[in-house]
């Protein structure tokens, strides 16, 4: 059983489009995160939700909007995609502030 | 602002060698320290987590140490194997709640290559 899953694994789209990435965890964790890994492989947190409540909202453009319908899901919606949004996006989960478990990543390519 | 640095950026060793990867952080107010492994094109796999009150953790051939006051951690890999080839990342969350809750700050990683 996959602990943290993301769909899709690959996403290729054109500038200006709107897209969503879905994340689900079956670990029973109460906290979920979105991270971005850029072309230089640097990982940086974008958002975190604890019990469906937004906790961390880093300096991310308003075009990015996370949505947590329940504790097991945290989706990322991106409006008006730009070339600079091309990256690998990772979802993660943890119980409170403990060990974080990562999903396999979604490679987004904006052309 | 927390900054995490990993040295070396890349390391190539022959199979069987023992090796040490280094991680340093600027703000010692951390809750724990986590070491991850990332294989090319894959996600992150958690290797070890050391609580701020602990000095070290061991898992198989891996041993991680933490010196919180000096802002340093090391990951020791014994008897390296080609299957250990990957990027190794360390990350720390702040020892605070609120808007910093669970926020991991990552180093840029050490790319390890173990050749037969």
Coordinates of N, CA and C in Angstrom, one line a residue:
Chain A
X1 N 0.8 -1.2 0.0 CA 0.0 0.0 0.0 C 0.9 1.3 0.0
X2 N 0.6 2.2 -0.9 CA 1.3 3.4 -1.0 C 0.9 4.3 0.1
X3 N 1.9 4.9 0.9 CA 1.6 5.7 2.0 C 1.1 7.1 1.6
X4 N 1.9 7.7 0.8 CA 1.5 9.0 0.2 C 1.6 8.9 -1.3
X5 N 0.4 9.2 -1.9 CA 0.4 9.1 -3.4 C 0.0 10.4 -4.0
X6 N 0.5 10.6 -5.2 CA 0.2 11.9 -5.9 C -0.2 11.5 -7.3
X7 N -1.1 12.3 -7.9 CA -1.5 12.2 -9.3 C -1.7 13.6 -9.9
X8 N -1.3 13.8 -11.1 CA -0.5 12.8 -11.9 C 0.9 12.7 -11.6
X9 N 1.7 11.8 -12.1 CA 3.1 11.7 -11.9 C 3.8 12.7 -12.8
X10 N 3.3 12.9 -14.0 CA 3.8 13.8 -15.0 C 2.7 14.7 -15.5
X11 N 3.0 16.0 -15.7 CA 2.0 16.9 -16.2 C 2.7 17.9 -17.1
X12 N 2.3 17.9 -18.4 CA 2.9 18.8 -19.4 C 1.7 19.7 -19.8
X13 N 1.9 21.0 -19.8 CA 0.8 21.9 -20.1 C 1.4 23.2 -20.7
X14 N 0.5 24.0 -21.3 CA 1.0 25.2 -21.8 C 0.8 26.4 -20.9
X15 N 1.5 27.4 -21.1 CA 1.4 28.6 -20.3 C 0.0 29.1 -20.3
X16 N -0.5 29.6 -19.2 CA -1.8 30.2 -19.1 C -2.9 29.3 -18.7
X17 N -2.6 28.0 -18.7 CA -3.6 27.0 -18.3 C -3.7 26.9 -16.8
X18 N -4.8 26.3 -16.4 CA -5.0 26.0 -15.0 C -4.9 24.4 -14.8
X19 N -4.2 24.0 -13.7 CA -4.0 22.6 -13.5 C -4.1 22.3 -12.0
X20 N -4.4 21.0 -11.7 CA -4.4 20.6 -10.3 C -3.6 19.3 -10.1
X21 N -3.0 19.2 -8.9 CA -2.3 18.0 -8.5 C -2.9 17.5 -7.3
X22 N -3.2 16.2 -7.2 CA -3.8 15.6 -6.1 C -2.9 14.8 -5.2
X23 N -3.1 14.8 -3.9 CA -2.3 14.1 -3.0 C -3.2 13.4 -1.9
X24 N -2.9 12.2 -1.7 CA -3.6 11.4 -0.7 C -2.7 10.7 0.2
X25 N -3.0 10.6 1.5 CA -2.1 9.8 2.4 C -3.1 8.9 3.2
X26 N -2.6 7.6 3.4 CA -3.4 6.6 4.1 C -2.7 6.3 5.5
X27 N -1.9 7.2 6.0 CA -1.2 7.0 7.2 C -1.9 7.4 8.5
X28 N -3.0 8.1 8.2 CA -3.8 8.6 9.4 C -3.1 9.9 10.0
X29 N -2.2 10.5 9.2 CA -1.5 11.7 9.7 C -2.5 12.9 9.7
X30 N -2.1 13.9 10.6 CA -3.0 15.1 10.7 C -2.4 16.3 10.0
X31 N -1.2 16.2 9.5 CA -0.5 17.3 8.8 C 0.0 16.9 7.4
X32 N -0.3 17.8 6.5 CA 0.1 17.5 5.1 C 0.8 18.8 4.5
X33 N 1.7 18.5 3.6 CA 2.6 19.6 3.1 C 2.7 19.5 1.6
X34 N 3.0 20.7 1.0 CA 3.4 20.7 -0.4 C 4.8 21.4 -0.4
X35 N 5.7 20.7 -1.2 CA 7.1 21.2 -1.4 C 7.3 21.4 -2.9
X36 N 8.2 22.3 -3.2 CA 8.6 22.5 -4.6 C 10.1 22.2 -4.7
X37 N 10.5 21.4 -5.7 CA 11.9 21.1 -6.0 C 12.2 21.7 -7.4
X38 N 13.1 22.7 -7.4 CA 13.4 23.4 -8.6 C 14.4 22.7 -9.4
X39 N 14.8 23.3 -10.5 CA 15.8 22.6 -11.5 C 17.1 22.3 -10.8
X40 N 17.5 23.1 -9.8 CA 18.7 22.9 -9.1 C 18.6 21.9 -8.0
X41 N 17.4 21.2 -7.9 CA 17.1 20.2 -6.9 C 16.9 20.7 -5.5
X42 N 16.7 22.1 -5.4 CA 16.5 22.6 -4.1 C 15.1 22.5 -3.7
X43 N 14.8 21.9 -2.5 CA 13.5 21.7 -2.0 C 13.1 22.8 -1.0
X44 N 11.9 23.3 -1.3 CA 11.4 24.4 -0.4 C 9.9 24.2 -0.1
X45 N 9.5 24.4 1.1 CA 8.1 24.2 1.5 C 7.3 25.3 0.9
X46 N 6.0 25.0 0.5 CA 5.1 25.9 0.0 C 4.0 26.1 1.0
X47 N 3.3 25.0 1.4 CA 2.2 25.1 2.3 C 2.2 23.9 3.2
X48 N 1.5 24.1 4.4 CA 1.2 23.0 5.2 C -0.2 23.1 5.8
X49 N -0.9 22.0 6.0 CA -2.2 22.0 6.6 C -2.2 21.1 7.8
X50 N -2.8 21.5 8.8 CA -2.9 20.7 10.0 C -4.4 20.5 10.3
X51 N -4.9 19.3 10.3 CA -6.4 19.1 10.5 C -7.2 20.0 9.6
X52 N -6.9 20.1 8.3 CA -7.6 20.8 7.3 C -7.4 22.3 7.5
X53 N -6.6 22.8 8.4 CA -6.4 24.2 8.6 C -5.0 24.6 8.0
X54 N -5.0 25.7 7.2 CA -3.7 26.2 6.7 C -2.8 26.7 7.8
X55 N -1.6 26.2 7.8 CA -0.7 26.6 8.9 C 0.5 27.4 8.3
X56 N 1.1 26.8 7.3 CA 2.3 27.5 6.6 C 1.8 27.9 5.2
X57 N 2.1 29.1 4.9 CA 1.9 29.7 3.6 C 3.1 30.5 3.3
X58 N 4.1 29.9 2.6 CA 5.3 30.6 2.3 C 5.0 31.6 1.2
X59 N 6.0 32.4 0.8 CA 5.9 33.4 -0.2 C 5.7 32.7 -1.5
X60 N 4.4 32.4 -1.8 CA 4.0 31.7 -3.0 C 3.0 32.6 -3.7
X61 N 3.1 32.7 -5.0 CA 2.2 33.5 -5.8 C 0.7 33.1 -5.5
X62 N -0.2 34.0 -5.6 CA -1.6 33.7 -5.3 C -2.2 32.8 -6.3
X63 N -1.5 32.5 -7.4 CA -1.9 31.6 -8.4 C -2.0 30.2 -7.9
X64 N -1.2 29.9 -6.8 CA -1.2 28.6 -6.2 C -2.2 28.6 -5.0
X65 N -3.1 27.6 -5.1 CA -4.1 27.5 -4.0 C -4.2 26.1 -3.6
X66 N -3.9 25.8 -2.3 CA -4.1 24.5 -1.8 C -5.5 24.3 -1.3
X67 N -6.0 23.1 -1.3 CA -7.3 22.8 -0.8 C -7.3 21.4 -0.1
X68 N -7.8 21.4 1.1 CA -7.8 20.2 1.9 C -9.2 19.8 2.2
X69 N -9.8 18.9 1.4 CA -11.2 18.5 1.7 C -11.4 17.7 3.0
X70 N -10.3 17.0 3.3 CA -10.3 16.2 4.5 C -8.9 15.9 4.9
X71 N -8.7 15.3 6.1 CA -7.3 15.2 6.6 C -6.4 14.3 5.7
X72 N -7.0 13.5 4.9 CA -6.2 12.5 4.1 C -5.9 13.1 2.7
X73 N -6.4 14.2 2.4 CA -6.2 14.8 1.1 C -5.7 16.3 1.1
X74 N -4.8 16.6 0.3 CA -4.3 18.0 0.1 C -4.0 18.2 -1.4
X75 N -4.8 18.9 -2.0 CA -4.7 19.2 -3.5 C -4.1 20.5 -3.7
X76 N -3.4 20.7 -4.8 CA -2.7 21.9 -5.2 C -3.3 22.4 -6.5
X77 N -3.9 23.5 -6.6 CA -4.4 24.1 -7.8 C -3.6 25.2 -8.2
X78 N -3.2 25.3 -9.5 CA -2.4 26.3 -10.0 C -3.1 27.0 -11.2
X79 N -3.3 28.3 -11.1 CA -3.9 29.1 -12.1 C -2.8 29.8 -13.0
X80 N -3.2 30.0 -14.2 CA -2.4 30.8 -15.1 C -0.9 30.4 -15.1
X81 N -0.7 29.2 -15.4 CA 0.7 28.6 -15.3 C 1.7 29.4 -16.1
X82 N 2.9 29.5 -15.5 CA 4.0 30.2 -16.1 C 5.2 29.3 -16.3
X83 N 6.1 29.7 -17.2 CA 7.3 28.8 -17.4 C 8.0 28.5 -16.1
X84 N 8.1 29.5 -15.2 CA 8.9 29.3 -14.0 C 8.2 28.4 -13.0
X85 N 7.0 27.9 -13.3 CA 6.3 27.0 -12.4 C 6.8 25.6 -12.7
X86 N 7.6 25.4 -13.7 CA 8.1 24.0 -14.1 C 9.0 23.6 -12.9
X87 N 8.7 22.4 -12.4 CA 9.4 21.9 -11.2 C 8.8 20.6 -10.9
X88 N 9.4 19.9 -9.8 CA 8.8 18.7 -9.3 C 8.1 19.1 -8.0
X89 N 6.9 18.8 -7.8 CA 6.1 19.1 -6.6 C 5.9 17.9 -5.8
X90 N 6.3 18.0 -4.5 CA 6.1 16.8 -3.6 C 5.1 17.1 -2.6
X91 N 4.3 16.1 -2.3 CA 3.4 16.2 -1.2 C 4.0 15.3 0.0
X92 N 3.8 15.7 1.2 CA 4.3 15.0 2.3 C 3.2 15.0 3.4
X93 N 3.4 14.1 4.4 CA 2.5 14.1 5.5 C 3.3 13.7 6.8
X94 N 2.8 14.1 7.9 CA 3.4 13.7 9.2 C 2.3 13.7 10.3
X95 N 2.6 13.1 11.4 CA 1.8 13.2 12.6 C 2.4 14.2 13.4
X96 N 1.6 15.3 13.6 CA 2.2 16.5 14.3 C 3.5 16.9 13.6
X97 N 4.5 17.1 14.4 CA 5.7 17.7 13.9 C 6.8 16.6 13.7
X98 N 6.4 15.4 13.6 CA 7.3 14.3 13.6 C 7.7 14.0 12.2
X99 N 8.2 12.8 12.0 CA 8.8 12.3 10.7 C 7.9 12.6 9.6
X100 N 8.4 13.2 8.5 CA 7.6 13.5 7.3 C 7.8 12.4 6.3
X101 N 6.7 12.0 5.7 CA 6.8 11.0 4.6 C 6.4 11.6 3.3
X102 N 7.1 11.4 2.3 CA 7.0 12.1 1.0 C 6.3 11.2 0.0
X103 N 5.6 11.8 -0.9 CA 5.0 11.1 -2.1 C 6.1 11.0 -3.2
X104 N 5.8 10.4 -4.3 CA 6.7 10.2 -5.4 C 7.0 11.4 -6.2
X105 N 6.2 12.5 -6.1 CA 6.4 13.7 -6.8 C 5.6 13.8 -8.1
X106 N 5.3 15.0 -8.5 CA 4.7 15.3 -9.8 C 5.6 16.2 -10.6
X107 N 6.0 15.8 -11.7 CA 6.9 16.6 -12.5 C 6.1 17.5 -13.5
X108 N 6.0 18.8 -13.2 CA 5.2 19.7 -14.0 C 6.2 20.4 -15.0
X109 N 5.8 20.3 -16.3 CA 6.5 21.0 -17.3 C 5.5 22.0 -18.0
X110 N 5.9 23.3 -18.0 CA 5.1 24.3 -18.6 C 5.8 24.7 -19.9
X111 N 5.1 24.6 -21.0 CA 5.7 25.0 -22.3 C 5.1 26.3 -22.9
Chain B
X1 N 16.7 33.4 10.0 CA 16.2 32.5 9.0 C 17.2 31.3 9.0
X2 N 16.6 30.1 9.0 CA 17.4 28.9 9.1 C 18.0 28.6 7.7
X3 N 19.3 28.3 7.7 CA 20.0 27.9 6.5 C 20.7 26.5 6.8
X4 N 20.6 25.6 5.9 CA 21.2 24.3 6.0 C 22.2 24.1 4.9
X5 N 23.3 23.6 5.3 CA 24.4 23.4 4.3 C 24.9 22.0 4.4
X6 N 25.1 21.4 3.2 CA 25.6 20.0 3.2 C 27.0 20.0 2.4
X7 N 27.9 19.3 3.1 CA 29.2 19.1 2.5 C 29.6 17.6 2.6
X8 N 30.2 17.1 1.5 CA 30.5 17.7 0.2 C 29.2 17.7 -0.7
X9 N 29.3 18.5 -1.8 CA 28.1 18.5 -2.7 C 28.0 17.2 -3.5
X10 N 29.2 16.6 -3.7 CA 29.2 15.3 -4.4 C 30.4 14.5 -3.9
X11 N 30.2 13.1 -3.9 CA 31.2 12.2 -3.4 C 31.1 11.0 -4.2
X12 N 32.3 10.5 -4.6 CA 32.4 9.3 -5.4 C 33.4 8.4 -4.7
X13 N 33.0 7.2 -4.3 CA 33.8 6.3 -3.6 C 33.7 4.9 -4.1
X14 N 34.8 4.0 -3.9 CA 34.7 2.6 -4.3 C 33.9 1.9 -3.3
X15 N 33.3 0.8 -3.8 CA 32.5 -0.1 -2.9 C 33.2 -0.5 -1.7
X16 N 32.6 -0.6 -0.6 CA 33.2 -1.1 0.6 C 33.7 0.0 1.6
X17 N 33.9 1.2 1.1 CA 34.4 2.3 1.9 C 33.4 2.8 2.9
X18 N 33.9 3.2 4.0 CA 33.0 3.9 5.0 C 33.1 5.4 4.7
X19 N 32.0 6.0 4.8 CA 32.0 7.5 4.4 C 31.1 8.3 5.4
X20 N 31.4 9.6 5.4 CA 30.7 10.5 6.2 C 30.1 11.7 5.4
X21 N 28.8 12.0 5.6 CA 28.2 13.1 5.0 C 27.9 14.1 6.1
X22 N 28.1 15.4 5.8 CA 28.0 16.4 6.8 C 26.8 17.4 6.5
X23 N 26.2 17.8 7.6 CA 25.1 18.7 7.5 C 25.3 19.8 8.6
X24 N 25.1 21.0 8.3 CA 25.2 22.1 9.3 C 24.0 23.0 9.1
X25 N 23.6 23.6 10.3 CA 22.5 24.5 10.3 C 22.8 25.7 11.1
X26 N 22.2 26.8 10.8 CA 22.6 28.1 11.4 C 21.8 28.4 12.7
X27 N 20.6 27.9 12.8 CA 19.8 28.1 14.0 C 19.6 26.8 14.8
X28 N 20.2 26.8 16.0 CA 20.2 25.5 16.7 C 18.8 25.2 17.4
X29 N 17.8 26.2 17.2 CA 16.5 25.9 17.8 C 15.7 25.0 16.9
X30 N 16.1 23.8 16.9 CA 15.4 22.8 16.0 C 14.7 21.8 16.8
X31 N 13.6 21.2 16.2 CA 12.8 20.2 16.9 C 13.4 18.8 16.7
X32 N 13.9 18.6 15.5 CA 14.6 17.3 15.2 C 15.4 17.5 14.0
X33 N 16.0 16.5 13.5 CA 16.8 16.5 12.2 C 16.5 15.2 11.5
X34 N 16.2 15.4 10.2 CA 15.8 14.2 9.4 C 16.7 14.0 8.3
X35 N 17.2 12.8 8.0 CA 18.0 12.5 6.9 C 17.1 11.7 5.9
X36 N 17.2 12.2 4.6 CA 16.5 11.5 3.5 C 17.4 11.0 2.4
X37 N 16.9 10.1 1.7 CA 17.6 9.7 0.5 C 16.6 9.9 -0.7
X38 N 17.2 10.4 -1.8 CA 16.4 10.6 -3.0 C 17.1 10.0 -4.2
X39 N 16.4 9.0 -4.8 CA 17.0 8.4 -6.0 C 16.5 9.2 -7.2
X40 N 17.3 9.2 -8.3 CA 16.9 10.0 -9.5 C 15.5 9.8 -10.0
X41 N 14.8 10.9 -10.1 CA 13.4 10.8 -10.6 C 12.4 10.3 -9.6
X42 N 12.9 10.1 -8.4 CA 12.0 9.5 -7.4 C 11.7 10.5 -6.2
X43 N 10.8 10.1 -5.3 CA 10.6 10.9 -4.1 C 11.6 10.7 -3.1
X44 N 11.3 11.2 -1.9 CA 12.3 11.2 -0.8 C 11.9 10.0 0.1
X45 N 12.9 9.3 0.5 CA 12.7 8.2 1.5 C 13.4 8.6 2.8
X46 N 12.6 8.6 3.9 CA 13.2 9.0 5.2 C 14.1 7.9 5.7
X47 N 15.3 8.3 6.1 CA 16.3 7.3 6.5 C 16.4 7.3 8.1
X48 N 16.6 8.4 8.6 CA 16.7 8.5 10.1 C 16.2 9.8 10.6
X49 N 15.6 9.8 11.7 CA 15.1 11.1 12.4 C 15.7 11.1 13.8
X50 N 16.4 12.2 14.1 CA 17.0 12.4 15.4 C 16.3 13.5 16.1
X51 N 15.7 13.2 17.3 CA 15.1 14.2 18.1 C 16.2 15.2 18.6
X52 N 15.8 16.4 18.9 CA 16.8 17.4 19.4 C 17.5 17.0 20.7
X53 N 16.8 16.1 21.5 CA 17.4 15.7 22.7 C 18.3 14.5 22.6
X54 N 18.4 13.9 21.4 CA 19.2 12.7 21.1 C 20.5 13.1 20.6
X55 N 21.5 12.2 20.7 CA 22.8 12.4 20.1 C 23.0 11.6 18.8
X56 N 22.4 10.5 18.8 CA 22.5 9.7 17.5 C 21.4 8.7 17.4
X57 N 21.3 8.2 16.1 CA 20.4 7.2 15.7 C 21.0 6.2 14.8
X58 N 20.7 5.0 14.9 CA 21.3 4.0 14.0 C 20.2 3.2 13.3
X59 N 20.5 2.9 12.0 CA 19.6 2.0 11.3 C 20.4 1.2 10.3
X60 N 20.7 -0.1 10.6 CA 21.5 -0.9 9.8 C 22.9 -0.4 9.6
X61 N 23.3 -0.1 8.4 CA 24.7 0.4 8.2 C 24.7 2.0 8.3
X62 N 23.6 2.6 8.6 CA 23.6 4.0 8.8 C 23.6 4.4 10.2
X63 N 24.4 5.5 10.5 CA 24.4 6.1 11.8 C 24.4 7.6 11.7
X64 N 23.5 8.2 12.3 CA 23.4 9.7 12.2 C 23.7 10.3 13.6
X65 N 24.5 11.3 13.7 CA 24.7 12.0 15.0 C 24.3 13.4 14.9
X66 N 24.0 14.0 16.0 CA 23.5 15.3 16.1 C 24.2 16.1 17.2
X67 N 24.8 17.2 16.9 CA 25.4 18.1 17.9 C 24.6 19.4 17.7
X68 N 23.5 19.5 18.5 CA 22.6 20.6 18.3 C 23.3 22.0 18.6
X69 N 24.1 22.0 19.6 CA 24.7 23.3 20.1 C 25.6 23.9 19.0
X70 N 26.3 23.0 18.3 CA 27.2 23.5 17.3 C 26.6 23.5 15.9
X71 N 25.3 23.1 15.8 CA 24.6 23.1 14.6 C 25.2 22.1 13.5
X72 N 25.4 20.9 14.0 CA 26.0 19.9 13.0 C 25.4 18.6 13.2
X73 N 25.3 17.9 12.0 CA 24.9 16.5 12.0 C 25.8 15.8 11.0
X74 N 26.1 14.5 11.3 CA 26.8 13.7 10.3 C 26.0 12.4 10.0
X75 N 26.1 11.9 8.8 CA 25.5 10.7 8.4 C 26.7 9.7 8.1
X76 N 26.8 8.7 8.8 CA 27.9 7.7 8.6 C 27.3 6.5 7.9
X77 N 27.9 6.2 6.7 CA 27.5 5.0 6.0 C 28.6 4.0 6.0
X78 N 28.4 2.8 6.6 CA 29.4 1.8 6.7 C 29.4 0.9 5.5
X79 N 30.5 0.4 5.1 CA 30.6 -0.6 4.0 C 29.7 -0.3 2.8
X80 N 30.0 0.9 2.2 CA 29.1 1.3 1.2 C 29.0 0.3 0.0
X81 N 27.8 0.4 -0.6 CA 27.4 -0.5 -1.7 C 26.9 0.3 -2.9
X82 N 27.0 -0.2 -4.1 CA 26.5 0.6 -5.3 C 25.1 1.0 -5.1
X83 N 24.3 0.2 -4.4 CA 22.9 0.5 -4.2 C 22.7 1.7 -3.3
X84 N 23.7 2.2 -2.6 CA 23.7 3.4 -1.8 C 23.7 4.7 -2.6
X85 N 24.1 4.5 -3.9 CA 24.2 5.7 -4.8 C 22.8 6.4 -4.8
X86 N 22.9 7.7 -4.5 CA 21.6 8.5 -4.4 C 22.0 9.9 -3.9
X87 N 21.1 10.8 -3.9 CA 21.3 12.1 -3.2 C 20.8 12.0 -1.8
X88 N 21.6 12.5 -0.9 CA 21.3 12.4 0.6 C 21.0 13.9 1.0
X89 N 19.8 14.0 1.6 CA 19.4 15.3 2.1 C 19.2 15.3 3.6
X90 N 19.6 16.4 4.2 CA 19.2 16.6 5.6 C 18.2 17.8 5.7
X91 N 17.3 17.7 6.7 CA 16.3 18.8 6.9 C 16.0 19.0 8.3
X92 N 15.7 20.2 8.7 CA 15.3 20.5 10.1 C 14.1 21.3 10.2
X93 N 13.2 21.0 11.1 CA 12.0 21.9 11.4 C 12.4 22.8 12.6
X94 N 11.8 24.0 12.7 CA 12.1 24.8 13.9 C 11.5 24.3 15.1
X95 N 12.1 24.7 16.3 CA 11.5 24.3 17.6 C 10.5 25.3 18.0
X96 N 9.5 25.4 17.2 CA 8.4 26.4 17.5 C 7.2 25.9 16.8
X97 N 6.1 26.4 17.3 CA 4.8 26.1 16.7 C 4.3 27.2 15.8
X98 N 3.0 27.5 15.8 CA 2.5 28.6 15.0 C 2.7 28.4 13.5
X99 N 3.1 29.4 12.9 CA 3.2 29.4 11.4 C 4.4 28.6 10.9
X100 N 5.3 28.2 11.9 CA 6.5 27.5 11.5 C 6.3 26.0 11.7
X101 N 5.1 25.6 12.0 CA 4.8 24.2 12.4 C 5.2 23.2 11.3
X102 N 6.2 22.4 11.6 CA 6.6 21.3 10.7 C 7.4 21.8 9.5
X103 N 7.7 23.1 9.5 CA 8.4 23.6 8.3 C 9.8 23.1 8.2
X104 N 10.0 22.2 7.2 CA 11.4 21.6 7.0 C 12.2 22.5 6.1
X105 N 13.4 22.9 6.6 CA 14.4 23.6 5.7 C 15.4 22.5 5.3
X106 N 15.6 22.4 4.0 CA 16.5 21.4 3.5 C 17.8 21.9 3.1
X107 N 18.8 21.1 3.2 CA 20.1 21.3 2.6 C 20.0 21.0 1.1
X108 N 21.1 21.3 0.3 CA 21.0 21.1 -1.1 C 21.4 19.7 -1.5
X109 N 21.8 18.9 -0.5 CA 22.1 17.5 -0.7 C 23.5 17.2 -1.1
X110 N 23.9 15.9 -0.8 CA 25.1 15.4 -1.3 C 24.8 14.2 -2.2
X111 N 25.4 14.4 -3.4 CA 25.2 13.3 -4.5 C 26.3 12.3 -4.3
X112 N 25.9 11.1 -3.9 CA 26.8 10.0 -3.6 C 26.8 9.0 -4.7
X113 N 28.0 8.6 -5.2 CA 28.1 7.6 -6.2 C 29.1 6.5 -5.6
X114 N 28.6 5.3 -5.5 CA 29.4 4.2 -5.0 C 29.7 3.3 -6.2
X115 N 30.9 3.2 -6.7 CA 31.2 2.4 -7.9 C 31.8 1.0 -7.5
X116 N 31.4 0.0 -8.3 CA 31.9 -1.4 -7.9 C 33.4 -1.5 -8.0

